[in-house]
mmCIF file of C-alpha atoms in Angstrom:
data_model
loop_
_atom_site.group_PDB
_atom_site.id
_atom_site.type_symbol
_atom_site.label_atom_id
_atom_site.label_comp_id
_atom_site.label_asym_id
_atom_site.label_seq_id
_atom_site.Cartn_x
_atom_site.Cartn_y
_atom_site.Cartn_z
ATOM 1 C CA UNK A 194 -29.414 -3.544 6.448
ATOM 2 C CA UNK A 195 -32.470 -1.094 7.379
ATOM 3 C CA UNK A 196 -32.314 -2.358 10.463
ATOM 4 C CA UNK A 197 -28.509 -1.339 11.119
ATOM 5 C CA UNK A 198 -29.508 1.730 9.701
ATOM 6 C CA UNK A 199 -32.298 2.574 11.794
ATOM 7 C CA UNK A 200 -30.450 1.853 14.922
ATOM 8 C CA UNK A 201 -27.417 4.062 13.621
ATOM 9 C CA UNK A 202 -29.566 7.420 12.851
ATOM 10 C CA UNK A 203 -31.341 6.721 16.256
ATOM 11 C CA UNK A 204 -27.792 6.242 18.244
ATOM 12 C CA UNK A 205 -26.955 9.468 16.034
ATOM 13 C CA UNK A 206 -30.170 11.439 16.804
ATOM 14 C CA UNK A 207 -29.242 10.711 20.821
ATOM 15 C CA UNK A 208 -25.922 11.752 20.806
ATOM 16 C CA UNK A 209 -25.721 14.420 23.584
ATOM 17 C CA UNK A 210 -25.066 17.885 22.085
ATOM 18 C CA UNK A 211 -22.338 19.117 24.397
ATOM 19 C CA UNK A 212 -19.535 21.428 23.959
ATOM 20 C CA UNK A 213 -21.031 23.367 21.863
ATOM 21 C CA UNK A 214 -19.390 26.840 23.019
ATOM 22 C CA UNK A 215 -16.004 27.048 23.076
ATOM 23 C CA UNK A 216 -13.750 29.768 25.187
ATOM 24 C CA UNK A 217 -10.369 30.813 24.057
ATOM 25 C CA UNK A 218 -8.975 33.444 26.156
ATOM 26 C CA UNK A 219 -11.146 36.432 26.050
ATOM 27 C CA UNK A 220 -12.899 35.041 22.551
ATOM 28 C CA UNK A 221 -16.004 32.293 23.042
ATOM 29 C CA UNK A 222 -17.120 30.383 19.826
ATOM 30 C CA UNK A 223 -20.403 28.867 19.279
ATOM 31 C CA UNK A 224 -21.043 26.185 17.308
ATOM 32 C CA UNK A 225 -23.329 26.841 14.053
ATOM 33 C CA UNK A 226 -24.015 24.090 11.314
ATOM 34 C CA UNK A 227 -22.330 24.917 8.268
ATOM 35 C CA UNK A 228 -22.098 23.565 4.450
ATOM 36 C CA UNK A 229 -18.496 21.980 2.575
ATOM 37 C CA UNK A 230 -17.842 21.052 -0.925
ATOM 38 C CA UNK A 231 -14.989 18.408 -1.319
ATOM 39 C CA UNK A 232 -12.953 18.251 -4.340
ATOM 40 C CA UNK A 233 -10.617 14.754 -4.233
ATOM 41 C CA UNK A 234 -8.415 12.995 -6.430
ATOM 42 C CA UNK A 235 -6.299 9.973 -5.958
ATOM 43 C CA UNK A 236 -6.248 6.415 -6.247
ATOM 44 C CA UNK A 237 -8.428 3.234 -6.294
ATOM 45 C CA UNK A 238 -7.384 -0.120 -5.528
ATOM 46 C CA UNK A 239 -9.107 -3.856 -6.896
ATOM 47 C CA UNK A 240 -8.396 -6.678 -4.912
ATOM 48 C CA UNK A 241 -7.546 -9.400 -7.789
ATOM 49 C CA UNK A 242 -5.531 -11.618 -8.921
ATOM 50 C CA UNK A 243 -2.751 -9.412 -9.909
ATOM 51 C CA UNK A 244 1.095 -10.410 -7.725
ATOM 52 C CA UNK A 245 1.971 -6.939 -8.407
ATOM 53 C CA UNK A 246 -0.088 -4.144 -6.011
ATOM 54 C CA UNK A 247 0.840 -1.602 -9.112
ATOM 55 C CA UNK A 248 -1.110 -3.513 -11.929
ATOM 56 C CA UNK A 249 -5.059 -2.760 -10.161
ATOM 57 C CA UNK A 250 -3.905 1.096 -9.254
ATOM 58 C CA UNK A 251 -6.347 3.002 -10.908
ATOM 59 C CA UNK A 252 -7.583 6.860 -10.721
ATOM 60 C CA UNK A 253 -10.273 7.963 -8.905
ATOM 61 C CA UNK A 254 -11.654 11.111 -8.491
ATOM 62 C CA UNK A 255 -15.212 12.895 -6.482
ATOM 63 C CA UNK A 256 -17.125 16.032 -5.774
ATOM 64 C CA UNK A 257 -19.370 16.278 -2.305
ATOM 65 C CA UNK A 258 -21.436 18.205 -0.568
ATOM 66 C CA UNK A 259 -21.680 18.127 3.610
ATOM 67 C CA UNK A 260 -23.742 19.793 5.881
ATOM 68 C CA UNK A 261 -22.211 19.530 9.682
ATOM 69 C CA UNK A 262 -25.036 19.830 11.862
ATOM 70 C CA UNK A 263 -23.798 18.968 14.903
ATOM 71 C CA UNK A 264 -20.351 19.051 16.033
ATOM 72 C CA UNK A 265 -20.229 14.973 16.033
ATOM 73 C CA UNK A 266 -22.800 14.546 12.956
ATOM 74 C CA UNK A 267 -23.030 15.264 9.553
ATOM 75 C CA UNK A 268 -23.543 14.301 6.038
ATOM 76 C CA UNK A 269 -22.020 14.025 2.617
ATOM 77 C CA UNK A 270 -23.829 13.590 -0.633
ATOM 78 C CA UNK A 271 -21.245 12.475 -3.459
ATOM 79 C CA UNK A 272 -20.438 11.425 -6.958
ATOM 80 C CA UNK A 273 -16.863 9.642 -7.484
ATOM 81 C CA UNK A 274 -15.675 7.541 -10.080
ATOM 82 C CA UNK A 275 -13.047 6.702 -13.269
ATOM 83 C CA UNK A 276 -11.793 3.349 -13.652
ATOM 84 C CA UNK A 277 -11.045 0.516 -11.841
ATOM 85 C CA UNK A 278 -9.036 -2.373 -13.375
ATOM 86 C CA UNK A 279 -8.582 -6.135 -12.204
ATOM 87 C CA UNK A 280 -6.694 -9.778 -13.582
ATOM 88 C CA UNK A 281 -7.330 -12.938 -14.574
ATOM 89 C CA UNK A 282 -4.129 -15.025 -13.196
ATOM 90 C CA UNK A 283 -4.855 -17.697 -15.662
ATOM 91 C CA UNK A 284 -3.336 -15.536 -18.662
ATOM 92 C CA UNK A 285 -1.742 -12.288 -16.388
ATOM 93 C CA UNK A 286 -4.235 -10.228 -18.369
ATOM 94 C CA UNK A 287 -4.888 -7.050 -16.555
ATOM 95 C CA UNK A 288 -8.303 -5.098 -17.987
ATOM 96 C CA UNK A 289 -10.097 -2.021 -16.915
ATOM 97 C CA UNK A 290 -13.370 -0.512 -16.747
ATOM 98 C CA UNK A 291 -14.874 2.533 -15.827
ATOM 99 C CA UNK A 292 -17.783 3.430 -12.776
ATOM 100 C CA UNK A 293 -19.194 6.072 -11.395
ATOM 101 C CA UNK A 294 -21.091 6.315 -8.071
ATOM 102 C CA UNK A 295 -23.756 8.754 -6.286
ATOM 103 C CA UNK A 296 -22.975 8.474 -2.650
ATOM 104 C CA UNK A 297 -24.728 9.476 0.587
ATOM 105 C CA UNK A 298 -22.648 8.754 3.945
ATOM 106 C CA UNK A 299 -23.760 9.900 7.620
ATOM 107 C CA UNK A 300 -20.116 11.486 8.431
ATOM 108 C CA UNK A 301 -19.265 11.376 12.631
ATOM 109 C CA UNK A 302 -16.492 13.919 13.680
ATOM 110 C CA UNK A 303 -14.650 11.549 16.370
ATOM 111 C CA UNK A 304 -12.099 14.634 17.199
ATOM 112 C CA UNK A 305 -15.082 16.093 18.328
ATOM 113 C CA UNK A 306 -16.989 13.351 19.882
ATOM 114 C CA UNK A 307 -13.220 12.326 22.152
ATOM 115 C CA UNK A 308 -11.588 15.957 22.486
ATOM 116 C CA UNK A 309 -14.720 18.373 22.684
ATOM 117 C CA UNK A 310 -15.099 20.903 19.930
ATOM 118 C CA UNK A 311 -12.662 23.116 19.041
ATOM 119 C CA UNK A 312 -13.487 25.477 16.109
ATOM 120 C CA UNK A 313 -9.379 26.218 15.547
ATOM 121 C CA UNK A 314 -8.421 22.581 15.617
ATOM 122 C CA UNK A 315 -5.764 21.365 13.123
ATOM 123 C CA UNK A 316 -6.495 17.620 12.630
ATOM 124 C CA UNK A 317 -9.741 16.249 12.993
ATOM 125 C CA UNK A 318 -10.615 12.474 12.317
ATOM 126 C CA UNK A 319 -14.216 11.360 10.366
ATOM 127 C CA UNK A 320 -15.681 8.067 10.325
ATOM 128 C CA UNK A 321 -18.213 7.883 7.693
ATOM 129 C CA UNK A 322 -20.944 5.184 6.969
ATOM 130 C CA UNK A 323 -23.022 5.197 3.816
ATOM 131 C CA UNK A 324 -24.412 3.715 0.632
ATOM 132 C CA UNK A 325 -23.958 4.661 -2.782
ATOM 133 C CA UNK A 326 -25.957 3.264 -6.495
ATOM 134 C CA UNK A 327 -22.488 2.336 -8.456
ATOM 135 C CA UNK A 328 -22.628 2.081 -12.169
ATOM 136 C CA UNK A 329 -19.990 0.163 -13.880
ATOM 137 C CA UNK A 330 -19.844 0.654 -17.670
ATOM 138 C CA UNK A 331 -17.294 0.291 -20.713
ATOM 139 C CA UNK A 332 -16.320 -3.391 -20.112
ATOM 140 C CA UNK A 333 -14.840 -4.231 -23.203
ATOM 141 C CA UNK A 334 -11.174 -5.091 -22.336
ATOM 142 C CA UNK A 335 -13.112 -7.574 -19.548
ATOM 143 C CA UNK A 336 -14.723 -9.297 -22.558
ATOM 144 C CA UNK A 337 -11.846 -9.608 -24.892
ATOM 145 C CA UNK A 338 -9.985 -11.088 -21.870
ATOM 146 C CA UNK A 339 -12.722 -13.574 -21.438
ATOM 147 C CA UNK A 340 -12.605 -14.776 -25.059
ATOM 148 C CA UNK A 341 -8.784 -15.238 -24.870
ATOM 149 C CA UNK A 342 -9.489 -17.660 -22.129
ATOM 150 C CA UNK A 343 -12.277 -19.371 -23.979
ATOM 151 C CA UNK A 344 -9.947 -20.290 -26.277
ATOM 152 C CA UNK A 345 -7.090 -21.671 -23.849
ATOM 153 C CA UNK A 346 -10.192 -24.168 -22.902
ATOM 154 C CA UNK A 347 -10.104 -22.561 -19.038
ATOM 155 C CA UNK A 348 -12.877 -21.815 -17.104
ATOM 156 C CA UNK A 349 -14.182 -17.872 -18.093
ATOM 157 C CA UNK A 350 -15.512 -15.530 -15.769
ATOM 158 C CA UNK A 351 -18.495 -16.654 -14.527
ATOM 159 C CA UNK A 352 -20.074 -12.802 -13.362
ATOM 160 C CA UNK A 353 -19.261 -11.337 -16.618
ATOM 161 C CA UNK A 354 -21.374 -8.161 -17.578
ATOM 162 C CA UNK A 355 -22.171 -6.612 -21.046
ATOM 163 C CA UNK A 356 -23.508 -2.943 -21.769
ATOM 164 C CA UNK A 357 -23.529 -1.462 -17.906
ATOM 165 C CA UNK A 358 -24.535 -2.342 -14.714
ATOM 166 C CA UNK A 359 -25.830 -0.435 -11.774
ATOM 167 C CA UNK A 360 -24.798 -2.447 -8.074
ATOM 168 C CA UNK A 361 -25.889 -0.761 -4.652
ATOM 169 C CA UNK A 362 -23.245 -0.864 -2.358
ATOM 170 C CA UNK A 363 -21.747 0.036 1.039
ATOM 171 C CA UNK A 364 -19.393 1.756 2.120
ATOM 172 C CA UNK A 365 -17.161 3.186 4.868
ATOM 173 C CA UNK A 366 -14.234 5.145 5.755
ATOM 174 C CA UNK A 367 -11.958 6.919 8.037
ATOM 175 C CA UNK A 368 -11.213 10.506 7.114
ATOM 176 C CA UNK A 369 -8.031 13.063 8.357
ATOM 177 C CA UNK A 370 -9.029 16.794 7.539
ATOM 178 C CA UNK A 371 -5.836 19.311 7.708
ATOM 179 C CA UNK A 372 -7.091 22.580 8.492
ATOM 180 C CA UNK A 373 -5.179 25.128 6.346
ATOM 181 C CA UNK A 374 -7.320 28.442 6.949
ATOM 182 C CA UNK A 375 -10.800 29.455 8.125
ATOM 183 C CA UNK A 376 -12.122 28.055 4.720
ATOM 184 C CA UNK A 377 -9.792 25.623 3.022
ATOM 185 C CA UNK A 378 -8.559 22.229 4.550
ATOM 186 C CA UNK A 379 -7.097 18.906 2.785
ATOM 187 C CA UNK A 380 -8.243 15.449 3.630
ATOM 188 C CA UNK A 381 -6.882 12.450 2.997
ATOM 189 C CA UNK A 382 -9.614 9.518 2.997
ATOM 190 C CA UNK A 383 -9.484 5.548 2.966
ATOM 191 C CA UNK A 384 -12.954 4.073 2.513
ATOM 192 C CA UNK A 385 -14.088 0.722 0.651
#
C-alpha cells in the first residue's frame, strides 16, 4: 500500500502544470490555489444479506476541507459518519450501528486534466483516492441478533465486535461538482 502511494504522489508531483491562464474574450484568468469546505448529506449503502436494497439504506453525513493547488491536484481532509446497518439471512434480522471516519483523499480534477482549465466551468468531474481511521461503535442490535441465532443452534457471526472498534480503510470515489455561483457549488459523490 505505501508503495502505491508513493508512486501516486510522485505521478501527481509530475503532472505538467499547463493551462494555467485562461482567456475569455478581452478577460484572462490565472489560476491561484484556493481553500473549500464541503457540507454533504445523503445515503450509505452495506452490502449484506438483505433481498431488499431498502433494508441496509442508512444516513450518512460529512464536513471537509480542500485545498486545490493545482488545477488537476488537490486534497480533502474529512470526517463523515452515522450509521450503517446490515442482515443476517438466517433469521431476516436487519441491525444497525453507528461509525464515524477522519478521512484524507488526494482529489484529481479530470475536467481539468481532459478539457484544460476553465475557471467558469459548470460541471467538473473528481476522482479521489484516500484513506481514512473508521471507528465503528454502538453495536448492540448486532449482539442481540447474534444471541437470537445462538439459540436457533446456527452458526453466529464469527467477526463480532463489542465496545468499539477503530479499522483503517481505503477509499475512492468519483465526484460531479455543479457550479452554482463564484462561491457555492453542489456535488454529488459515490465513493466506497
Amino acid at each position: 500500500m505505501k508503495k502505491f502511494f508513493s508512486i501516486l504522489l510522485a505521478f501527481a508531483l509530475t503532472l505538467p502544470v499547463f493551462a494555467q491562464t485562461y482567456v475569455d474574450g478581452d478577460t484572462t484568468y490565472e489560476f491561484e490555489p484556493y481553500n473549500y469546505l464541503q457540507f454533504q448529506a445523503g445515503a450509505g449503502y452495506t452490502v449484506g444479506e438483505s433481498s431488499n436494497f431498502g433494508d441496509l439504506l442508512s444516513p450518512a453525513a460529512a464536513i471537509s476541507w480542500g485545498r486545490q493547488f493545482r488545477p488537476v491536484i488537490g486534497m480533502r481532509l474529512g470526517l463523515s459518519g452515522w450509521q450503517s446497518k446490515g442482515a443476517w439471512a438466517a433469521t431476516g434480522d436487519i441491525f444497525a450501528f453507528n461509525y464515524a471516519a477522519l478521512n484524507a483523499d488526494a482529489m484529481f480534477n479530470l475536467s481539468n486534466l481532459f478539457c484544460g482549465w476553465k475557471p467558469q466551468r459548470k460541471l467538473n468531474v473528481s476522482a479521489f483516492v484516500g484513506l481514512a481511521a473508521n471507528l465503528a461503535f454502538n453495536n448492540d442490535e448486532a449482539q442481540d441478533v447474534n444471541a437470537k441465532v445462538g439459540k436457533t443452534g446456527k452458526e453466529s457471526f464469527s467477526h463480532l465486535w463489542d465496545g468499539s472498534k477503530i479499522l483503517p480503510v481505503g477509499r475512492a470515489g468519483l465526484v460531479a461538482d455543479f457550479r452554482c455561483t463564484d462561491r457555492v457549488s453542489l456535488n454529488l459523490e459515490v465513493n466506497g
